[in-house]
PDB file of C-alpha atoms in Angstrom:
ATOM      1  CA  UNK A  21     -21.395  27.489 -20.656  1.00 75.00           C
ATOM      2  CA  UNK A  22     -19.368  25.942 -18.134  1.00 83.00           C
ATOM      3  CA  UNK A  23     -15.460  25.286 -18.408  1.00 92.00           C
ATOM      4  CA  UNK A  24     -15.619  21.803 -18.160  1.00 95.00           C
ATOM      5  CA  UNK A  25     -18.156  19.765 -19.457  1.00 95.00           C
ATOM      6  CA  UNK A  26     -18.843  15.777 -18.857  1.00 96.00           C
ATOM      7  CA  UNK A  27     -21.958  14.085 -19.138  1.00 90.00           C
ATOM      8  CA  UNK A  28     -23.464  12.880 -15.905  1.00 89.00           C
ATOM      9  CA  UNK A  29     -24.402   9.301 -17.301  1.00 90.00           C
ATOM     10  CA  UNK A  30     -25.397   6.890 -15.693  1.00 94.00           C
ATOM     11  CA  UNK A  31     -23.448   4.478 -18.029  1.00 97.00           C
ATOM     12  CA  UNK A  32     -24.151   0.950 -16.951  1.00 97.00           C
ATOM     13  CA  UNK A  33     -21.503  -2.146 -18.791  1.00 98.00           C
ATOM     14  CA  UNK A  34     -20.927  -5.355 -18.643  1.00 98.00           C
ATOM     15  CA  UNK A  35     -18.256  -6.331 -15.844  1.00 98.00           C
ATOM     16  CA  UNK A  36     -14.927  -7.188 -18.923  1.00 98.00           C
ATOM     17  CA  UNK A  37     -16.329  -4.243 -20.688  1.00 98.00           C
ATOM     18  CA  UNK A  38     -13.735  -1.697 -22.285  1.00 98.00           C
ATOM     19  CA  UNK A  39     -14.925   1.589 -20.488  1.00 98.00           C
ATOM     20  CA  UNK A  40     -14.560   4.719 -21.701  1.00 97.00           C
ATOM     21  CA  UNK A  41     -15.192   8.284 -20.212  1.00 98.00           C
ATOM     22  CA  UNK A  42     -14.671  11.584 -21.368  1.00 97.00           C
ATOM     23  CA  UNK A  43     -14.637  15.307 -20.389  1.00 97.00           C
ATOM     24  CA  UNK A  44     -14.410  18.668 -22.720  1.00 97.00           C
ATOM     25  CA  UNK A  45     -12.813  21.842 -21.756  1.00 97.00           C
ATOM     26  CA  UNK A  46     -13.134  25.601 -23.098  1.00 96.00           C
ATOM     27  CA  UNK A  47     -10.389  27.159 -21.130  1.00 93.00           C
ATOM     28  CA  UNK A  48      -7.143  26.681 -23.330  1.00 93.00           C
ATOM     29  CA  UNK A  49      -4.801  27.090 -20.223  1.00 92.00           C
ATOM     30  CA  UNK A  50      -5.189  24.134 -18.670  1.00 94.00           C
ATOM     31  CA  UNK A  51      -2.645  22.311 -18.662  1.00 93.00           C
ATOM     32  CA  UNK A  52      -3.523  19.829 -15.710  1.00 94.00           C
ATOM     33  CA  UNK A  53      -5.650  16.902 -16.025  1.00 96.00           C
ATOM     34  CA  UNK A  54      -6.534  15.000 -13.323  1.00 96.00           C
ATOM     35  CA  UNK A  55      -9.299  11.923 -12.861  1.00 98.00           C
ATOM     36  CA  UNK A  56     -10.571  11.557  -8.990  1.00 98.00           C
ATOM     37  CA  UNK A  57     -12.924   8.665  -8.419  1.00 98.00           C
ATOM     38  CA  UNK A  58     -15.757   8.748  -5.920  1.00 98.00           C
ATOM     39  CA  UNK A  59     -17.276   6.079  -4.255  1.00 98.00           C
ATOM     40  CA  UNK A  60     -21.326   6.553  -3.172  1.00 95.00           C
ATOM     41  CA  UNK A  61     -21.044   8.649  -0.014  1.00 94.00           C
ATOM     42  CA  UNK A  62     -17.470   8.780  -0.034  1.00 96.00           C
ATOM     43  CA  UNK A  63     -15.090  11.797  -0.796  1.00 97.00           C
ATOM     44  CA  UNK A  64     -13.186  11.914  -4.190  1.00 98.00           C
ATOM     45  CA  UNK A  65      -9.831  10.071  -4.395  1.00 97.00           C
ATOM     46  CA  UNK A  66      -7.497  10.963  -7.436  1.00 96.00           C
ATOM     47  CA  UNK A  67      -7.025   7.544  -9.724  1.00 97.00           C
ATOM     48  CA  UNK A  68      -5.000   9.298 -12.766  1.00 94.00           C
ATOM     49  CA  UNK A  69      -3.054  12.503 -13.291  1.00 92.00           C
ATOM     50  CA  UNK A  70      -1.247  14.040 -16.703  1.00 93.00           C
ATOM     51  CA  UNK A  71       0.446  16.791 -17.521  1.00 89.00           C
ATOM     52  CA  UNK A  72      -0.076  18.545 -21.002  1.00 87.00           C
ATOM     53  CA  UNK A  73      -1.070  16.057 -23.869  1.00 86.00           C
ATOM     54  CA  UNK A  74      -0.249  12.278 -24.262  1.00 86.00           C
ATOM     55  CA  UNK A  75      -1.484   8.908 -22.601  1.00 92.00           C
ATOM     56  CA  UNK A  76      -0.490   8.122 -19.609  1.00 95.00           C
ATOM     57  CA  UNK A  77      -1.212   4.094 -18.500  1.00 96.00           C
ATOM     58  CA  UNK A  78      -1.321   2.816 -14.530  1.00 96.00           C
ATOM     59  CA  UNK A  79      -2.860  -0.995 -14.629  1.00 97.00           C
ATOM     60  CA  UNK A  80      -6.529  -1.354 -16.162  1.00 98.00           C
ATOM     61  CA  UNK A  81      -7.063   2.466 -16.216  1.00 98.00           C
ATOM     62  CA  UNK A  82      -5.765   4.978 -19.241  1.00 98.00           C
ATOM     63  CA  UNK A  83      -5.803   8.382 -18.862  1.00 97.00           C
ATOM     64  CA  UNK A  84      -5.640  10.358 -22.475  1.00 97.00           C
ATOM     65  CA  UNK A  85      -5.247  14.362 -23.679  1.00 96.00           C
ATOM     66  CA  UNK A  86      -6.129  15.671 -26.502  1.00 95.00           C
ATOM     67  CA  UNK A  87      -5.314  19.594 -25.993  1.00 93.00           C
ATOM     68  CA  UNK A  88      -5.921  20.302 -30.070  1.00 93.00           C
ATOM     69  CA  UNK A  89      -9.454  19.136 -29.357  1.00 94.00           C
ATOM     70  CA  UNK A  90      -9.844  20.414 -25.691  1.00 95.00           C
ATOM     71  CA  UNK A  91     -10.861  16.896 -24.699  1.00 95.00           C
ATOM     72  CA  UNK A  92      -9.624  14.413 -22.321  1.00 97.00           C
ATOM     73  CA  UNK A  93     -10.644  10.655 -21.818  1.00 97.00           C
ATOM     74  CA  UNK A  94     -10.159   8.259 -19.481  1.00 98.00           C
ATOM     75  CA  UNK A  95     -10.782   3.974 -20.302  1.00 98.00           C
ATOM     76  CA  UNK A  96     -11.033   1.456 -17.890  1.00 98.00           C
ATOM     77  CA  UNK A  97     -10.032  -1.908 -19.236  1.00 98.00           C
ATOM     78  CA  UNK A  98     -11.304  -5.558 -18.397  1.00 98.00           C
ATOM     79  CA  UNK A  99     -14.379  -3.571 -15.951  1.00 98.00           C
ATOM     80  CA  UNK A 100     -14.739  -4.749 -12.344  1.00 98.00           C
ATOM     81  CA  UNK A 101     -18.190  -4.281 -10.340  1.00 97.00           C
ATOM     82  CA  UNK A 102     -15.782  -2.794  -7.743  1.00 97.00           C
ATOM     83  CA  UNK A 103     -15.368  -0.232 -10.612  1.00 98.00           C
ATOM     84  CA  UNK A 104     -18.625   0.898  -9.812  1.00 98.00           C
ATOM     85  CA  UNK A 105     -18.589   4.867  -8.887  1.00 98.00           C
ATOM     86  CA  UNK A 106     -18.899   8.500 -10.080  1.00 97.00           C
ATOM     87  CA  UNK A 107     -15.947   9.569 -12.051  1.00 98.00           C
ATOM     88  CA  UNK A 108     -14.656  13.651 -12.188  1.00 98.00           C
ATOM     89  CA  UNK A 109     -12.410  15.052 -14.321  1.00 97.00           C
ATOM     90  CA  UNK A 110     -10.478  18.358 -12.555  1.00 97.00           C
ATOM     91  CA  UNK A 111      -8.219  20.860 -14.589  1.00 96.00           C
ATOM     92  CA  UNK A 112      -5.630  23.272 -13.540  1.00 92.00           C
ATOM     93  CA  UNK A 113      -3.952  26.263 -15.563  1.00 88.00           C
ATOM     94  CA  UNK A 114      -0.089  26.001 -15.139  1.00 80.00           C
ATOM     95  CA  UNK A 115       0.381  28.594 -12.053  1.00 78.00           C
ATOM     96  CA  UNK A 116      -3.466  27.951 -11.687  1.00 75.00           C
ATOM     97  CA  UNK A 117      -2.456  27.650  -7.658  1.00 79.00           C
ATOM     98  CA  UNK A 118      -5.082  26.086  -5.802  1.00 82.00           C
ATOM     99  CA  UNK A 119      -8.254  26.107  -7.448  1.00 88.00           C
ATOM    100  CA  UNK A 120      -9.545  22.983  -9.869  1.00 92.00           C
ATOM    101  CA  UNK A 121     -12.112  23.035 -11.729  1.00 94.00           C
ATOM    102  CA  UNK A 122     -14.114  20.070 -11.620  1.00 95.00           C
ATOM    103  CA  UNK A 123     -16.706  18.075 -14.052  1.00 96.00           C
ATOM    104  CA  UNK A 124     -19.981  17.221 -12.865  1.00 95.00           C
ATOM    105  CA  UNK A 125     -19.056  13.616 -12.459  1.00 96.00           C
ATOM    106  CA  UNK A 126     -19.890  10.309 -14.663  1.00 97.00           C
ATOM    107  CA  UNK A 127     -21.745   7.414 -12.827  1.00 97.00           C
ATOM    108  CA  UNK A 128     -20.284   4.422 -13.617  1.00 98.00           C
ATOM    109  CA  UNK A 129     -21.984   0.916 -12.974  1.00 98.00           C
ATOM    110  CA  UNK A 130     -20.215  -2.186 -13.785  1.00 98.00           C
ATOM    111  CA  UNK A 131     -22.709  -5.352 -14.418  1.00 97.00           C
ATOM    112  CA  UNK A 132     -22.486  -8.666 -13.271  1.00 93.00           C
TER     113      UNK A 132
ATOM    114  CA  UNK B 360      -3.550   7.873   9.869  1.00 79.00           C
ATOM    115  CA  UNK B 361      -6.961   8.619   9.512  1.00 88.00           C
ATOM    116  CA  UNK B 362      -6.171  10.912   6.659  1.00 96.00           C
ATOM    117  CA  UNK B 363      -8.821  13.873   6.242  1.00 98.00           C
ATOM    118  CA  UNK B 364     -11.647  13.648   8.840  1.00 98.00           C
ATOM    119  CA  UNK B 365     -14.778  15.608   9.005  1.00 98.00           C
ATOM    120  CA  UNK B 366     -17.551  16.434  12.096  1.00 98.00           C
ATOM    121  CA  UNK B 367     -20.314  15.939  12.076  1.00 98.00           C
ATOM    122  CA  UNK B 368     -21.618  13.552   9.344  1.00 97.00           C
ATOM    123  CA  UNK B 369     -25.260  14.887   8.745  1.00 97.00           C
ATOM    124  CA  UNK B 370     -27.040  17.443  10.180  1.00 97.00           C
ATOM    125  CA  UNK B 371     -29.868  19.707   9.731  1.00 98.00           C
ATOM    126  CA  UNK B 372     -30.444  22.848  10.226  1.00 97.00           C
ATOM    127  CA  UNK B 373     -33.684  24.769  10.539  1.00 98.00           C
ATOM    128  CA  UNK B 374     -33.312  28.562   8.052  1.00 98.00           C
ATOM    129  CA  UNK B 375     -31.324  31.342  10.261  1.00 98.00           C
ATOM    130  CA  UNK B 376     -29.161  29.013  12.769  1.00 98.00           C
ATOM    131  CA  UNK B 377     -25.462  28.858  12.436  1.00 97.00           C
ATOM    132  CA  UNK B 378     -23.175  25.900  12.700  1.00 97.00           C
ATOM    133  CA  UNK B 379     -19.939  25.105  12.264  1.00 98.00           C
ATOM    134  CA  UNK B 380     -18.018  22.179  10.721  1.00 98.00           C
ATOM    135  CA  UNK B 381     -15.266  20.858  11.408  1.00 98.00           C
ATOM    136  CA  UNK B 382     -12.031  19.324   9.688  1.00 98.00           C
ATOM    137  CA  UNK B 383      -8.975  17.759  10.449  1.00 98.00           C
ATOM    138  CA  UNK B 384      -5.752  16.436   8.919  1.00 98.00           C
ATOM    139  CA  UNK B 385      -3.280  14.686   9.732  1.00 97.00           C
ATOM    140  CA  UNK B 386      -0.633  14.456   6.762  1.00 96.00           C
ATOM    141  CA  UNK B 387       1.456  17.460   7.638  1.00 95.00           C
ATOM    142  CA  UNK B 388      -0.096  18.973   4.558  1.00 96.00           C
ATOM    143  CA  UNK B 389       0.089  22.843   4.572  1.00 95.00           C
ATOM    144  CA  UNK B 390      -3.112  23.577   2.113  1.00 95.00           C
ATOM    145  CA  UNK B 391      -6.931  22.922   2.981  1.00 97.00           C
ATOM    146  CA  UNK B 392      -9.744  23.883   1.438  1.00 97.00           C
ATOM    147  CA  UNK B 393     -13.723  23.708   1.608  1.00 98.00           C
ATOM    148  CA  UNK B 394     -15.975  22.368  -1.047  1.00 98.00           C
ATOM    149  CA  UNK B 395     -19.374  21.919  -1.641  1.00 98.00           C
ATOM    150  CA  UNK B 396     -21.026  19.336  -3.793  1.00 97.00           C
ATOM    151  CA  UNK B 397     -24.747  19.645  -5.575  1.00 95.00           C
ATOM    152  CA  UNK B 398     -26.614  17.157  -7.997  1.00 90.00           C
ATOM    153  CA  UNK B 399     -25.312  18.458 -11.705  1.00 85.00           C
ATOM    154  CA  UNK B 400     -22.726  21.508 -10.277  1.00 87.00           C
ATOM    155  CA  UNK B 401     -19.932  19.376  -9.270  1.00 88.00           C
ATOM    156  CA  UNK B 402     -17.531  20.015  -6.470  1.00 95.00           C
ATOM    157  CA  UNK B 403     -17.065  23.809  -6.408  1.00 96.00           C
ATOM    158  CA  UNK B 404     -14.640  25.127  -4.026  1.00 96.00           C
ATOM    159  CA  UNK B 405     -15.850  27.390  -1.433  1.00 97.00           C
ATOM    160  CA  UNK B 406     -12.912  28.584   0.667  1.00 97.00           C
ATOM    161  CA  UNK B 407      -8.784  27.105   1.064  1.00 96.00           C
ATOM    162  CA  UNK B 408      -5.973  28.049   3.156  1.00 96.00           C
ATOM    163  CA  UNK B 409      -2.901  27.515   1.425  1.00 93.00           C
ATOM    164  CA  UNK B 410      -0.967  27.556   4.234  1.00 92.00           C
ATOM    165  CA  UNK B 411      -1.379  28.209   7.921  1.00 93.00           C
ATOM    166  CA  UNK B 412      -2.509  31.713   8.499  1.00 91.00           C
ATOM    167  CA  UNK B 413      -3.957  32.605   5.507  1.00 94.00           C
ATOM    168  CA  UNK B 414      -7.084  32.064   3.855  1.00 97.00           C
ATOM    169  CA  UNK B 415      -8.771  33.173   0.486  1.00 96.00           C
ATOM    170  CA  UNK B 416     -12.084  33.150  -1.451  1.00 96.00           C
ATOM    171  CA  UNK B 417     -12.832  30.223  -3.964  1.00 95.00           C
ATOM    172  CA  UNK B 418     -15.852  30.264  -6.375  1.00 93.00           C
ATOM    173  CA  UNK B 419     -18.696  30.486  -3.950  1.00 97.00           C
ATOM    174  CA  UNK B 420     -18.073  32.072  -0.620  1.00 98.00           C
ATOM    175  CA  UNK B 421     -20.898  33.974  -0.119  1.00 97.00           C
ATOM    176  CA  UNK B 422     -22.796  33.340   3.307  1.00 97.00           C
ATOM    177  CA  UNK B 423     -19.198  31.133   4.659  1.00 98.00           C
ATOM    178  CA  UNK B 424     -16.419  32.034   6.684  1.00 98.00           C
ATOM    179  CA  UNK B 425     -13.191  29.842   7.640  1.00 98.00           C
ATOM    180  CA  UNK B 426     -11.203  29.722  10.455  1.00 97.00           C
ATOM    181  CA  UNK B 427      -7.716  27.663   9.844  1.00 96.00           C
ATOM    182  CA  UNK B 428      -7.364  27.383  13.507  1.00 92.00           C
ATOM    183  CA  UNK B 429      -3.982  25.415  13.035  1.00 96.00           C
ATOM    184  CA  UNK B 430      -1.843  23.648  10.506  1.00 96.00           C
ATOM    185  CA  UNK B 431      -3.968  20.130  10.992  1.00 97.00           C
ATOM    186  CA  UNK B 432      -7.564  22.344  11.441  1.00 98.00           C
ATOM    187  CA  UNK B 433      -9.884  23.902   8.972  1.00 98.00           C
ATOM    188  CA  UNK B 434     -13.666  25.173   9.963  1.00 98.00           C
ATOM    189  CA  UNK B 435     -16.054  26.063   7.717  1.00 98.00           C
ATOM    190  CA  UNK B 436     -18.829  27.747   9.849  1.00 98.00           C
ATOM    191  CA  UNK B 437     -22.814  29.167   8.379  1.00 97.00           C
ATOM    192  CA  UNK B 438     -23.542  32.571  10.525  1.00 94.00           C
ATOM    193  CA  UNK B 439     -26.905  32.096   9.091  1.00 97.00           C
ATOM    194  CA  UNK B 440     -27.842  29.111   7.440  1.00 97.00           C
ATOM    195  CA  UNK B 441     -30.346  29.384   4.249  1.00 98.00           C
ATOM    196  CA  UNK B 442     -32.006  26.402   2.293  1.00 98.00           C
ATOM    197  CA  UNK B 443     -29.493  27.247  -0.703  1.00 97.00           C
ATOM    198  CA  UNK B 444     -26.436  26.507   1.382  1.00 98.00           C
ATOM    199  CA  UNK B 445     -27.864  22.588   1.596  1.00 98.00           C
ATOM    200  CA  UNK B 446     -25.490  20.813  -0.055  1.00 98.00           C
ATOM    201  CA  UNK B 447     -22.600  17.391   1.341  1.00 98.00           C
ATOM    202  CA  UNK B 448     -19.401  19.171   2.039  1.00 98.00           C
ATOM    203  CA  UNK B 449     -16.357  18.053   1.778  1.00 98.00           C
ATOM    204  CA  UNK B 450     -12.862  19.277   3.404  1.00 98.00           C
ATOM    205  CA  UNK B 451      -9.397  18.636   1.298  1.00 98.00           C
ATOM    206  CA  UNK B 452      -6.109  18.804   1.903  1.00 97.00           C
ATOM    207  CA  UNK B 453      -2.538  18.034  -0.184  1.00 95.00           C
ATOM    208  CA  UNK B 454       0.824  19.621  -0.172  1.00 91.00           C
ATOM    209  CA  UNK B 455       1.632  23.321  -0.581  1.00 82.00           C
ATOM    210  CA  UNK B 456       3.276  22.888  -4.402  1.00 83.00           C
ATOM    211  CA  UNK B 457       1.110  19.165  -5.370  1.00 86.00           C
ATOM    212  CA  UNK B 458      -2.330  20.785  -5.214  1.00 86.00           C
ATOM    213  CA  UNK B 459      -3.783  18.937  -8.041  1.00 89.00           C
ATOM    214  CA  UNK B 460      -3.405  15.951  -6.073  1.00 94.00           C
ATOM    215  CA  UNK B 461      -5.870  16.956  -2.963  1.00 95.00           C
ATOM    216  CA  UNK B 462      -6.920  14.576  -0.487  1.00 97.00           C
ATOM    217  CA  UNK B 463     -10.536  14.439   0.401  1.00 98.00           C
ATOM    218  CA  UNK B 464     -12.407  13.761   3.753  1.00 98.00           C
ATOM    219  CA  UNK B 465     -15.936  11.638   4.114  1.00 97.00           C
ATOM    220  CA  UNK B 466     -18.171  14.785   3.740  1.00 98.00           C
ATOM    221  CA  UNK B 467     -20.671  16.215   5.753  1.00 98.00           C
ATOM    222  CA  UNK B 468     -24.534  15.929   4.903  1.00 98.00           C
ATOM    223  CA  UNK B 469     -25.916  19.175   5.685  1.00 98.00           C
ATOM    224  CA  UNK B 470     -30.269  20.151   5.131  1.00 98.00           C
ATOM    225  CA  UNK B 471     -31.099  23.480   5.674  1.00 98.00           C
ATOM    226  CA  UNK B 472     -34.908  23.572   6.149  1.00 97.00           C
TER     227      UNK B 472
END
């Protein structure tokens, strides 16, 4: 079983859809959540970042952990084709140093 | 700034030949690190360098070695390329205490036949 879990989609939406996407974890010591977003052909670029449980908000996008239930989310509000992309969660243990662990990635395509 | 760049873009290689790829940064950050990306794996990380001179051994490093030839340079190079090792690779960077937030470069496209 792998340490992070996310299903690979694709999930297709209206564009002024709510959005939601969502990752499970096994490894109780993370305490770093992270969302990168990743363009087709393009390297990942990190949209949201949280420490510990709690919401944390920056414009249309919501990033959300739920440590009791090893399970982090992340919504996109009011959807935009420019939305459009693969989404990865990445974890890191506190004193975790340099190594993430990453989801597989959840495609993402926003509808006209 | 050009951020995190990578050489080349694609290649392919036939089984046996070696290569080398190349990456560059040029945010002053001290870390890099090597990843590789397959359908349904993820990004797993192969090699990093937290800082200059020193290197260390991610998830997969079998059949790759690194060179950080400098604080802006990180290589990844194949001695001996194999049709497992086909994969896009990417090269990341980010300060030496904000590793969660790690800056990635375009990839390179690499077929091993």
């Amino acid at each position: 079983q792998k340490e992070v879990e996310q299903d690979p989609g694709p999930l297709s939406v209206p564009e002024g859809a709510i959005v939601s996407l969502n990752c499970t974890y096994s490894n109780s010591a993370f305490q770093y959540f992270m969302w990168y977003r990743q363009y087709s052909r393009k390297g990942p670029e990190l949209l949201m970042y949280t420490y510990s449980s709690g919401n944390k908000e920056d414009g249309r996008f919501t990033a959300q952990v739920d440590k009791s239930s090893k399970y982090i989310s992340l919504f996109i509000r009011d959807s935009q084709p420019s939305d459009s992309a693969t989404y990865l969660c990445a974890m890191n243990p506190t004193g975790g140093g340099n190594k993430l662990t990453f989801g597989t990635g959840t495609q993402l395509k926003v509808e006209l | 700034n050009a951020g995190v760049t990578q050489t080349p873009k694609f290649q392919v290689l036939k089984t046996g030949q070696s290569m080398t790829l190349q990456c560059a940064q040029d945010m002053n950050h001290n870390s890099m690190y090597w990843y590789r990306q397959d359908p349904g794996m993820g990004l797993r990380l192969i090699y990093y360098s937290a800082s200059e001179g020193t290197t260390d051994k991610g998830e997969v490093p079998n059949g790759y070695n690194v060179s950080r030839l400098n604080k802006r340079e990180f290589s990844l190079r194949l001695e001996s390329a194999a049709p497992s090792q086909t994969s896009v690779y990417f090269c990341a960077s980010s300060e030496i205490y904000t590793y969660n937030e790690q800056f990635f470069g375009p990839g390179t496209r690499l077929t091993v036949l």
